Structures are given as structure tokens and as C-alpha cells.
GROMACS .gro file of C-alpha atoms in nm:
model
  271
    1UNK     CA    1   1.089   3.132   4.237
    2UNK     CA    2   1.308   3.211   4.516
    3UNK     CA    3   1.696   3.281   4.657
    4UNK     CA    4   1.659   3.182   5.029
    5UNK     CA    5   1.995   3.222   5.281
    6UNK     CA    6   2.092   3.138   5.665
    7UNK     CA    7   2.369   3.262   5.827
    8UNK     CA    8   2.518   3.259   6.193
    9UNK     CA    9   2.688   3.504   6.388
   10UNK     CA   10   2.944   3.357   6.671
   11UNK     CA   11   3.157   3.534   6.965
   12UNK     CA   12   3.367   3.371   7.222
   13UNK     CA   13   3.017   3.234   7.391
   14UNK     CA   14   2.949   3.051   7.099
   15UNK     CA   15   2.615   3.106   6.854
   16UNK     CA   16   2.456   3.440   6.913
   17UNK     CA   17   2.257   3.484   6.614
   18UNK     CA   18   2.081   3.309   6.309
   19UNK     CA   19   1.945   3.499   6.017
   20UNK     CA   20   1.723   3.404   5.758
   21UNK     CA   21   1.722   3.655   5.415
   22UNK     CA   22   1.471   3.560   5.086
   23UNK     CA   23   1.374   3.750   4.824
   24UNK     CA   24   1.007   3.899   4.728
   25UNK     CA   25   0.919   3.844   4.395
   26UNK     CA   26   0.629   3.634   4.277
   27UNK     CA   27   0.605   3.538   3.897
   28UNK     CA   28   0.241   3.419   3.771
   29UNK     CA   29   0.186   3.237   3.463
   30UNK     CA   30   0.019   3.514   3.292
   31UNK     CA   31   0.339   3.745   3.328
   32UNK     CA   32   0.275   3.936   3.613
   33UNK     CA   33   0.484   4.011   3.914
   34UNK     CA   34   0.444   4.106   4.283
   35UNK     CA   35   0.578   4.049   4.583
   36UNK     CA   36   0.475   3.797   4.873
   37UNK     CA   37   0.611   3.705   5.164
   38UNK     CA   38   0.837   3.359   5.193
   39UNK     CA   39   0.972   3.437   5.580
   40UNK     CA   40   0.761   3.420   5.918
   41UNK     CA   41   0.859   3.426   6.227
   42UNK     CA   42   0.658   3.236   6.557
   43UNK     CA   43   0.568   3.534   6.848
   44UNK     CA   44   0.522   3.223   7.133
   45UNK     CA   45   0.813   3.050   7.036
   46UNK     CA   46   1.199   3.115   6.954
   47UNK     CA   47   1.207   3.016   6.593
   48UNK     CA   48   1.182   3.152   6.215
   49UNK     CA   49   1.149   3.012   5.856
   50UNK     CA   50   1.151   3.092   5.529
   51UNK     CA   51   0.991   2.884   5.223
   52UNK     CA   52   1.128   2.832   4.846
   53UNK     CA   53   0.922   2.641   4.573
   54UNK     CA   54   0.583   2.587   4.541
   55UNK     CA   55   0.436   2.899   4.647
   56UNK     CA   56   0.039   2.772   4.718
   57UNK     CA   57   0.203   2.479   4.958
   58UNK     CA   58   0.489   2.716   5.086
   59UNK     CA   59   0.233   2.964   5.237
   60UNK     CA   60  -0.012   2.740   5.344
   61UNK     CA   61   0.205   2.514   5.601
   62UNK     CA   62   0.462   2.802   5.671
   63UNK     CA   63   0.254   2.891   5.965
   64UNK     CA   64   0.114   2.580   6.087
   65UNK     CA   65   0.467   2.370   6.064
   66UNK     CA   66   0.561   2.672   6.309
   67UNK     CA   67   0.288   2.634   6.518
   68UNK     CA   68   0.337   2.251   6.534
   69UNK     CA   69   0.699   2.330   6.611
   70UNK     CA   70   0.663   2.526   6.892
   71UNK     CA   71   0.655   2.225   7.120
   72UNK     CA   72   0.957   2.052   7.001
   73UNK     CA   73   1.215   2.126   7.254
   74UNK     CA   74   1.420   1.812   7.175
   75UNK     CA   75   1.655   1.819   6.890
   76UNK     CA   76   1.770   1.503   6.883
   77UNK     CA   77   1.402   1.400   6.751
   78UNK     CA   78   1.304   1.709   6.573
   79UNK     CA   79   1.375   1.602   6.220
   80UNK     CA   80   1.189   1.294   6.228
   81UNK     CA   81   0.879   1.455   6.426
   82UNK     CA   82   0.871   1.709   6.172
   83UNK     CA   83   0.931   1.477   5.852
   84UNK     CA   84   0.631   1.257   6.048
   85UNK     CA   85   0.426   1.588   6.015
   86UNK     CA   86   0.501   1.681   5.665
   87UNK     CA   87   0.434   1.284   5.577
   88UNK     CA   88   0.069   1.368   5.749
   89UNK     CA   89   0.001   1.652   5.527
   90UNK     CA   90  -0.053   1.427   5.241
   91UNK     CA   91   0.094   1.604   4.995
   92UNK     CA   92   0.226   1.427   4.757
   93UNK     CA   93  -0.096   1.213   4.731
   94UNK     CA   94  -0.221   1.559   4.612
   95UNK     CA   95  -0.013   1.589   4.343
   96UNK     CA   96  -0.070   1.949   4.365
   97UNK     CA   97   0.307   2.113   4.413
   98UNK     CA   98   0.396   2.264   4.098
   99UNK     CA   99   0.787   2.336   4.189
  100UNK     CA  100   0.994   2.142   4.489
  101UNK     CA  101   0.920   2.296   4.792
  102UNK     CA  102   1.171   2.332   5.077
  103UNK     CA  103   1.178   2.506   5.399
  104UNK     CA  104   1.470   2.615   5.581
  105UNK     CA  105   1.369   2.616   5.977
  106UNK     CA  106   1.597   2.802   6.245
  107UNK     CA  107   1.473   2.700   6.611
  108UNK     CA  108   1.685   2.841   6.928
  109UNK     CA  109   1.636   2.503   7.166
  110UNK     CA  110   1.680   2.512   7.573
  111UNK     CA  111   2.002   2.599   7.685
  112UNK     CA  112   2.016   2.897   7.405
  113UNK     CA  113   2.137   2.593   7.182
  114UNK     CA  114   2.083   2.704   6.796
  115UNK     CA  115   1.971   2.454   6.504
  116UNK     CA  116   1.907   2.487   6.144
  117UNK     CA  117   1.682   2.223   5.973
  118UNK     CA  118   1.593   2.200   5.619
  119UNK     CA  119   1.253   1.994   5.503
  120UNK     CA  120   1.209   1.898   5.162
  121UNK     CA  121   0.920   1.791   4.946
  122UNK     CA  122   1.033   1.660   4.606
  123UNK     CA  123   0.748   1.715   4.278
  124UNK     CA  124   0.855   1.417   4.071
  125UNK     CA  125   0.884   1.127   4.361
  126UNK     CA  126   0.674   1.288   4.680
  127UNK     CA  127   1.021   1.232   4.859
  128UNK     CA  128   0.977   1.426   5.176
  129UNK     CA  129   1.365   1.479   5.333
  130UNK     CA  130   1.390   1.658   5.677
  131UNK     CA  131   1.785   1.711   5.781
  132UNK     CA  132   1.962   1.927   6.018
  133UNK     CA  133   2.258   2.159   5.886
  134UNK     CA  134   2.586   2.169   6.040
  135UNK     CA  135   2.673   2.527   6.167
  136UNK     CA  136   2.991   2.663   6.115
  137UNK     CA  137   3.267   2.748   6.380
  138UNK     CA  138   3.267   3.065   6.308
  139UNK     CA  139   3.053   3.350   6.113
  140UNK     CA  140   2.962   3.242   5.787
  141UNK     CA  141   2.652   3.116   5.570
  142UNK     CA  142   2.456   2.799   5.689
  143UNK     CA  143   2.265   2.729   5.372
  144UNK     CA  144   2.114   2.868   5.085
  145UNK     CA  145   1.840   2.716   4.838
  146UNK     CA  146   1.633   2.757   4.593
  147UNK     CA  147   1.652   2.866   4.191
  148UNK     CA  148   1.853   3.141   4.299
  149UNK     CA  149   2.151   2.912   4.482
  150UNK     CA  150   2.393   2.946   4.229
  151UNK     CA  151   2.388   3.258   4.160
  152UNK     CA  152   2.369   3.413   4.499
  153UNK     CA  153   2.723   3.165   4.517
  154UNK     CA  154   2.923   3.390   4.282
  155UNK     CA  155   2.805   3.740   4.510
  156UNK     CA  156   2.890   3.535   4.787
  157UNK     CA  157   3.244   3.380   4.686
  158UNK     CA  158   3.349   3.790   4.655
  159UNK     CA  159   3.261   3.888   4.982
  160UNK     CA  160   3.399   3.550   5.151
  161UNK     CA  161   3.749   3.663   5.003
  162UNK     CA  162   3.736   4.008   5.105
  163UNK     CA  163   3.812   4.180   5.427
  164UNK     CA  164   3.462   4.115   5.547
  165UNK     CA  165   3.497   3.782   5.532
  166UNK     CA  166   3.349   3.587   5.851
  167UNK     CA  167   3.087   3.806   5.910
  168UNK     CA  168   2.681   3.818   5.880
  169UNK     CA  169   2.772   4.110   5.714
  170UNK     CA  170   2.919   3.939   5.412
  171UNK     CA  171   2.612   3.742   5.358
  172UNK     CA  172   2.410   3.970   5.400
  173UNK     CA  173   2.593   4.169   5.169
  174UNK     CA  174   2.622   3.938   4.907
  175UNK     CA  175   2.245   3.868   4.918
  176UNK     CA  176   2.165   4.217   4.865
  177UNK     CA  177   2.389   4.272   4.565
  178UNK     CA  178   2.275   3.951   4.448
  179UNK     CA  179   1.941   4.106   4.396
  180UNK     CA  180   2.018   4.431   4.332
  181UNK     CA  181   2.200   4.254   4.000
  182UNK     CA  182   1.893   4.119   3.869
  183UNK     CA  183   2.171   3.830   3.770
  184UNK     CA  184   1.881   3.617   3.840
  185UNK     CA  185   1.549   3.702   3.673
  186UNK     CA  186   1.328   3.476   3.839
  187UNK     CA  187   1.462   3.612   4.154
  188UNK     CA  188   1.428   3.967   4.264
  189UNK     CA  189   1.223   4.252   4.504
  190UNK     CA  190   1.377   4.354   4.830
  191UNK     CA  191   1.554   4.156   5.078
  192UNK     CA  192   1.336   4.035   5.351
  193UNK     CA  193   1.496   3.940   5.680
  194UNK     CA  194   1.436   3.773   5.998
  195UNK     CA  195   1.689   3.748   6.282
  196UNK     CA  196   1.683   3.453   6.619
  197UNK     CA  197   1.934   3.590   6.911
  198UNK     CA  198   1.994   3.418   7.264
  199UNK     CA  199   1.697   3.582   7.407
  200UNK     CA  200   1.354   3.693   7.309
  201UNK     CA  201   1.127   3.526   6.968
  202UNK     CA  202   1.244   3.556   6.624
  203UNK     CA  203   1.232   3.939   6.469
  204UNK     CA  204   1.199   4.108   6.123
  205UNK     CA  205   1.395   4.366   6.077
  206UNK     CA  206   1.313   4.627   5.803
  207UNK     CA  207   1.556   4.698   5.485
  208UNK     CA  208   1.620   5.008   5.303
  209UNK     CA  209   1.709   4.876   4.960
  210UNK     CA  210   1.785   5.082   4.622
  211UNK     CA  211   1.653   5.413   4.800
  212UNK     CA  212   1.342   5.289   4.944
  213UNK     CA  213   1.234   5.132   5.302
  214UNK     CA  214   1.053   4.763   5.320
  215UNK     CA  215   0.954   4.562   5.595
  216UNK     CA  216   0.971   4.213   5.461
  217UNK     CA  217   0.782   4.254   5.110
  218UNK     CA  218   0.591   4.575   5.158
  219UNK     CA  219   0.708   4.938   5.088
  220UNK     CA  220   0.671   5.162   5.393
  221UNK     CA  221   0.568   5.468   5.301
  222UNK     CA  222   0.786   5.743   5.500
  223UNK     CA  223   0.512   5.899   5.711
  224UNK     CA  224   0.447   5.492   5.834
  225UNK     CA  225   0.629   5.464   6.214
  226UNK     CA  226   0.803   5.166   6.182
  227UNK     CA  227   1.123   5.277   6.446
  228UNK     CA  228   1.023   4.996   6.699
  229UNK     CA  229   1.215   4.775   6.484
  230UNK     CA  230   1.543   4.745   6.366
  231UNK     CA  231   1.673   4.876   6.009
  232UNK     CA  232   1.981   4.763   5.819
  233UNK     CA  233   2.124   4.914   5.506
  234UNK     CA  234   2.335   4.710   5.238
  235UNK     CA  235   2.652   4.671   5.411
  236UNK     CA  236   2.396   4.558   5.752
  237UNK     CA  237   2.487   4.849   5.943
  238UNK     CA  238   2.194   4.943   6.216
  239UNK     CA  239   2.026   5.294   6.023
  240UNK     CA  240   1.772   5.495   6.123
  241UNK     CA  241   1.404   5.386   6.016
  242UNK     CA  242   1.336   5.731   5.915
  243UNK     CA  243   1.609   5.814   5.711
  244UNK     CA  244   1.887   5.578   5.681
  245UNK     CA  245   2.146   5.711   5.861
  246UNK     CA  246   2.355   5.530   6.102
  247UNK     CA  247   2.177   5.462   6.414
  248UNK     CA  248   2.376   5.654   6.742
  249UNK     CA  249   2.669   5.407   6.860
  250UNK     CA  250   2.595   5.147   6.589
  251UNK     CA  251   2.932   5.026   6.432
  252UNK     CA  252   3.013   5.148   6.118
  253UNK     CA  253   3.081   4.901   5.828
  254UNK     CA  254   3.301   4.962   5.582
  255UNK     CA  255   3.263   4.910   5.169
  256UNK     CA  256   3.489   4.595   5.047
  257UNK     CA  257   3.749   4.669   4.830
  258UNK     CA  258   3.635   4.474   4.572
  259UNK     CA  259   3.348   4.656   4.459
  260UNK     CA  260   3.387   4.893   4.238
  261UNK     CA  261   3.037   5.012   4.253
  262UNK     CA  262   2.861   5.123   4.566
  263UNK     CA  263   2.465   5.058   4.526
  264UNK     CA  264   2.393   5.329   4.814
  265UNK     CA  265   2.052   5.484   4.917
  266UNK     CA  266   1.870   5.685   5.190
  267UNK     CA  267   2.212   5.882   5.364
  268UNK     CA  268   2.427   5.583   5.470
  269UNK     CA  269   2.715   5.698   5.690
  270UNK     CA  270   3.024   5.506   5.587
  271UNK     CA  271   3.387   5.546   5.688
   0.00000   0.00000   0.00000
């Protein structure tokens, strides 16, 4: 299954940032486990997405409801031209999905203007749901789904009454411990993360998590160049792709109070 997170980050201009964060781990009927990707990101178009459910469906129309997407430029119809799309699919008429099966779609519209859609495919009924998702007035989560939702919740609820609360940093932060908890079995692997800004297409950014580097759901072996992109450790400070350490003039974050334990790794820098 999956634990599958949005969050915003806001300044004085208004939305300058979505993220979306899922987990990696696969679990097969015969008991064993790898890890997959569940995020993607569209290189002609300003938009990413990330997948939780049925993971045959989930990886087949991850890609093509982005490519379909990418000529949507008016949000006032984008819902109901996507639901339209999903209807088209013929899905439930399948009746194929093994799990639910959701998607949770960021898109950056004309005029830098952010939205967050979730579309929804229900097993039992063959509902199919599209709906947009308020974003919040200031930094904070936008949504999270799947198996994982109430779990992640708890992580969450400490970091959104600590001193980092209002920050991608707090989500981000309570996804990662989340995971690193194994509080949720079915849930688990490294974080893997995709970030939409005011300019340019969606990006992944790699992770170093529990002492070891990953770009989305793969391990990156250390003599792997990988420093075009941008790194983040557990409390989403910028680090170094080679060996964690805070990247030159990137802010440091500090540790929240509340935990007592510090999962570190690589040589994180914090004050």
C-alpha cells in the first residue's frame, strides 16, 4: 500500500511551492517486498503526481493522465475534463482494481496560479470522484491519503505543535519519521519527493534517508553523479549529494524539541 502527502510553501507573494512525498514499498501476495515508484513528474508541462492503491492501474495511467493533462490550462474545468477521462478508461467495467486507487495531481496553471486535485476510483461501486483541494493560507499540508493516512496524522500532529510548525519542513519531517517508525507495516522504503515552484517543470529531488542516498525508489550508489539535483536530509535542509552535508548558504534547520531521538545519517550540519 501506500502513505502519499502534499504540502505548500507560501511567502508574502503568495504560493511558491507544492510538494508531493510517497513512500516506496511494494508488498506482493507471495510475501515479497520491493520498491516502485508511485510519483512522476511531466518534463513539457508544470505539473506532478503521485498514485496510492491499486498498483497495476496506478502505474499504468500515472503517465498518460499527465500527458492528457498537459493541455488543461483552465481550472475552472479541470476536474470534470479529467473525471471525463478517467470515466473513458473504463475501468471499473474491468473490474480489475484490486485496492481503491487515488491520485493526488499538483498542476501550476497560467498566471503561476497553484492547484491540487485529487481523482478517485472506488473498488466496490466504480465511483470515479475528481475534486480540487483547498490550499491553506499559509505553509502547511494539503492532503494526505492512502493506508498510511492515519498514521502519518499522529507524526504530523507533533511537528504541527512544535516550533516548526508552518513550514514544508514539518511535513516533510513528519513524513520521514513516519517511515523511519515502521508504525505502519504496509508502508515503508525511502521517501520519494517531487517539488512544483513558480518557474520551470516539476523536479525530484533526491533523499538521504537512514544513512543512505535515493532518488525516488532507487539507491544511488556513491560513485553515481547525481549533484545536478537537489538533496534534502530529514529535517529538509539542502545537503550535499555526495555526502550530506549542508549545501554552502543553505539555511540550517534546527531539531524540534520534541524529539527525543534524532534519526541522523550521512554528516548533517545542525545548529
Amino acid at each position: 500500500m501506500t502513505a502519499l502527502a502534499s504540502w505548500c510553501g507560501i511567502d508574502s507573494h503568495g504560493v511558491s511551492s507544492l510538494y508531493v512525498v510517497a513512500d516506496s514499498l511494494i508488498s506482493w501476495t507471495d510475501g515479497q517486498k520491493s520498491f516502485e515508484q508511485k510519483v512522476f513528474f511531466d518534463s513539457d508541462s508544470p505539473q506532478i503526481l503521485g498514485y496510492c492503491g491499486d498498483r497495476h492501474w496506478g502505474l499504468t495511467l500515472a503517465n498518460k493522465l499527465l500527458t492528457y493533462a498537459r493541455k488543461l490550462d483552465e481550472p475552472s474545468t479541470f476536474c470534470a475534463t479529467c473525471f471525463k477521462w478517467l470515466r473513458e478508461q473504463r475501468i471499473p467495467q474491468t473490474k480489475s482494481l484490486s485496492f481503491d486507487l487515488e491520485f493526488l495531481h499538483c498542476k501550476r496553471f497560467p498566471g503561476k496560479n497553484f492547484k491540487v486535485f485529487v481523482h478517485k476510483i472506488t473498488k466496490e461501486t466504480g465511483e470515479i470522484i475528481s475534486r480540487e483541494v483547498a490550499l491553506p493560507e499559509k505553509s502547511d499540508k494539503v492532503e494526505f491519503l492512502g493506508k498510511g493516512r492515519n498514521v502519518l496524522f499522529d507524526f504530523y500532529f507533533k511537528w504541527a505543535s512544535s516550533s516548526d510548525a508552518d513550514t514544508s519542513r514539518a511535513v516533510f519531517g513528519a513524513f520521514y519519521d513516519f517511515l523511519a517508525s515502521h508504525a505502519e507495516p504496509s508502508c515503508g522504503g525511502p521517501p520519494q519527493l517531487l517539488g512544483l515552484f513558480r518557474e520551470g517543470m516539476g523536479k525530484p529531488h533526491g533523499v538521504w534517508f537512514n544513512g543512505e542516498r535515493f532518488f525516488l525508489h532507487k539507491r544511488v550508489p556513491y560513485e553515481s553523479n547525481f549533484e545536478n539535483f537537489e538533496w534534502r536530509d530529514a529535517t529538509f535542509q539542502r545537503v550535499k549529494a555526495t555526502d550530506g552535508t549542508l549545501e554552502d548558504k543553505a539555511q540550517v534547520q534546527p531539531i524540534p524539541k520534541f524529539k527525543s531521538e534524532y534519526r541522523g545519517f550521512g554528516k548533517i550540519q545542525n545548529g
